[in-house]
Amino acid sequence: MKIAIGSDHGGFKLKSEILEHIQSKGYEVSDFGCYSLESIDYPDVAHDISEAIMKGDYDKGILICGTGIGISIAANKVPGIRAALCGDCFSAKASREHNDANILAMGERVIGVGLAKMITDIWLTTEFEGGRHTGRIGKISDIECRYNRE
Ligand code: RB5
């Protein structure tokens, strides 16, 4: 599984912890930045990672900002992206089983490192259940199509 990880300055420290954590578990992961605490705009990294996933270069993405809110809103503007902002393990599991989330978003200023690692582990190892959820994912795509008409 190829994973893309990225953050803005508000998520930089947690991103560094999660990057090291998932590398130590043997995942293949690319760091899309940012690379310091210098202020950057979260929509830029959200866009880079979302596009890379939609192109098929990566299977899943992890995005972190201060709250996880801005970066998940931005990622969800890219058709086909289902970014789930998770601050607990139950949501992390359900976002994979029910929503087939392809991006996990978290907020550095909201959750601690230990919980973020647990959420990440659960999210990366939980499979989509399919079944009744497949049609619902399809309806999300239908909404995107409706608004993407030229
Ligand atoms: C940056 O200060 C902060 O606004 C950003 O990291 C994020 O929380 C936005 O949603």
Coordinates of C-alpha atoms and ligand atoms in Angstrom, one line a residue:
M1 CA 0.0 0.0 0.0
K2 CA 1.4 3.4 -1.0
I3 CA 0.6 6.2 1.3
A4 CA 0.9 10.0 0.9
I5 CA 1.2 12.2 4.0
G6 CA 1.1 15.9 4.3
S7 CA 0.3 18.8 6.6
D8 CA 0.4 22.6 7.0
H9 CA 2.5 24.2 9.8
G10 CA -0.4 23.6 12.3
G11 CA 0.0 19.8 11.7
F12 CA 3.7 19.7 11.1
K13 CA 4.7 18.1 14.4
L14 CA 2.0 15.5 14.4
K15 CA 2.7 14.7 10.8
S16 CA 6.4 14.0 11.6
E17 CA 5.3 11.6 14.4
I18 CA 2.8 9.8 12.2
L19 CA 5.3 9.6 9.3
E20 CA 7.9 7.9 11.5
H21 CA 5.2 5.7 13.1
I22 CA 3.9 4.3 9.8
Q23 CA 7.4 4.0 8.3
S24 CA 8.4 1.9 11.3
K25 CA 5.4 -0.4 10.5
G26 CA 6.8 -1.0 7.0
Y27 CA 4.4 1.1 5.0
E28 CA 5.7 2.8 1.8
V29 CA 5.0 6.5 2.5
S30 CA 5.9 9.8 0.7
D31 CA 6.0 13.1 2.5
F32 CA 4.4 15.9 0.6
G33 CA 5.4 18.5 3.2
C34 CA 5.3 20.9 4.8
Y35 CA 8.9 20.5 6.1
S36 CA 9.1 23.1 8.8
L37 CA 6.9 25.3 11.1
E38 CA 6.9 28.1 8.5
S39 CA 3.4 29.1 7.7
I40 CA 1.8 27.6 4.5
D41 CA -1.7 27.3 3.2
Y42 CA -3.4 24.0 3.9
P43 CA -5.4 23.9 0.6
D44 CA -2.2 23.5 -1.3
V45 CA -1.0 20.3 0.3
A46 CA -4.6 19.0 0.4
H47 CA -4.8 19.5 -3.4
D48 CA -1.4 17.9 -4.1
I49 CA -2.2 14.7 -2.1
S50 CA -5.8 14.5 -3.4
E51 CA -4.7 14.8 -7.0
A52 CA -1.9 12.2 -6.5
I53 CA -4.5 9.7 -5.1
M54 CA -6.9 10.3 -7.9
K55 CA -4.2 9.8 -10.5
G56 CA -3.5 6.4 -8.9
D57 CA 0.0 7.2 -7.7
Y58 CA -1.0 6.5 -4.1
D59 CA -3.6 4.3 -2.4
K60 CA -4.4 6.4 0.6
G61 CA -3.6 9.8 2.1
I62 CA -3.1 11.3 5.6
L63 CA -3.6 15.0 6.0
I64 CA -3.0 17.0 9.2
C65 CA -3.6 20.6 10.0
G66 CA -4.4 22.4 13.3
T67 CA -7.9 21.2 13.5
G68 CA -8.1 18.8 10.5
I69 CA -11.1 20.8 9.3
G70 CA -9.7 23.1 6.7
I71 CA -7.5 20.4 5.1
S72 CA -10.3 17.9 4.9
I73 CA -12.8 20.4 3.5
A74 CA -10.2 21.3 0.8
A75 CA -9.4 17.6 0.0
N76 CA -13.1 16.8 -0.4
K77 CA -13.4 19.3 -3.2
V78 CA -11.5 16.9 -5.5
P79 CA -13.9 14.5 -7.1
G80 CA -13.4 11.0 -5.9
I81 CA -11.8 12.0 -2.6
R82 CA -13.5 10.9 0.6
A83 CA -11.6 12.6 3.3
A84 CA -12.7 11.7 6.9
L85 CA -11.8 13.9 9.8
C86 CA -11.3 11.5 12.7
G87 CA -10.7 12.3 16.4
D88 CA -11.6 8.9 17.7
C89 CA -11.1 5.2 16.9
F90 CA -14.8 4.4 16.3
S91 CA -15.0 7.0 13.5
A92 CA -11.7 5.9 12.0
K93 CA -13.0 2.3 11.7
A94 CA -16.4 3.4 10.4
S95 CA -14.9 5.8 7.9
R96 CA -13.2 2.8 6.2
E97 CA -16.0 0.2 6.7
H98 CA -18.9 2.4 5.6
N99 CA -17.5 5.4 3.7
D100 CA -14.4 3.8 2.0
A101 CA -12.5 7.0 3.0
N102 CA -9.3 7.4 1.0
I103 CA -7.9 10.2 3.1
L104 CA -7.6 10.3 6.9
A105 CA -7.6 13.9 8.3
M106 CA -6.6 14.7 11.9
G107 CA -6.1 17.9 13.9
E108 CA -2.8 18.3 15.8
R109 CA -4.3 20.9 18.1
V110 CA -7.2 18.6 18.9
I111 CA -5.9 15.1 19.6
G112 CA -2.7 13.7 21.3
V113 CA 0.0 11.8 19.5
G114 CA -0.9 8.4 21.1
L115 CA -4.5 8.6 20.0
A116 CA -3.5 9.8 16.5
K117 CA -1.2 6.8 16.1
M118 CA -4.0 4.5 17.2
I119 CA -6.5 6.1 14.8
T120 CA -4.0 5.8 12.0
D121 CA -3.3 2.1 12.7
I122 CA -7.0 1.3 12.7
W123 CA -7.7 3.4 9.6
L124 CA -4.9 1.8 7.6
T125 CA -5.9 -1.8 8.5
T126 CA -9.7 -1.6 8.2
E127 CA -11.3 -2.7 4.9
F128 CA -14.4 -1.3 3.2
E129 CA -17.4 -3.5 3.9
G130 CA -19.0 -2.9 0.5
G131 CA -22.6 -4.2 0.3
R132 CA -25.2 -1.6 1.1
H133 CA -22.5 1.0 1.5
T134 CA -21.4 0.7 -2.2
G135 CA -24.6 2.3 -3.5
R136 CA -24.2 5.2 -1.0
I137 CA -20.7 5.9 -2.2
G138 CA -22.1 5.9 -5.7
K139 CA -24.7 8.5 -4.6
I140 CA -21.8 10.7 -3.4
S141 CA -20.2 10.4 -6.9
D142 CA -23.6 11.3 -8.4
I143 CA -23.7 14.5 -6.5
E144 CA -20.2 15.3 -7.7
C145 CA -21.2 14.7 -11.3
R146 CA -24.2 16.9 -10.9
Y147 CA -22.1 19.9 -9.9
N148 CA -19.1 19.2 -12.2
R149 CA -21.1 19.6 -15.4
E150 CA -19.5 22.3 -17.7
Ligands
RB5_1 C1 -3.5 27.3 10.7 O1 -3.4 28.3 11.7 C2 -4.9 26.6 10.9 O2 -5.9 27.5 10.5 C3 -5.0 25.4 10.1 O3 -3.9 24.5 10.5 C4 -6.2 24.6 10.2 O4 -6.6 24.4 11.6 C5 -7.4 25.0 9.4 O5 -8.4 24.4 9.4

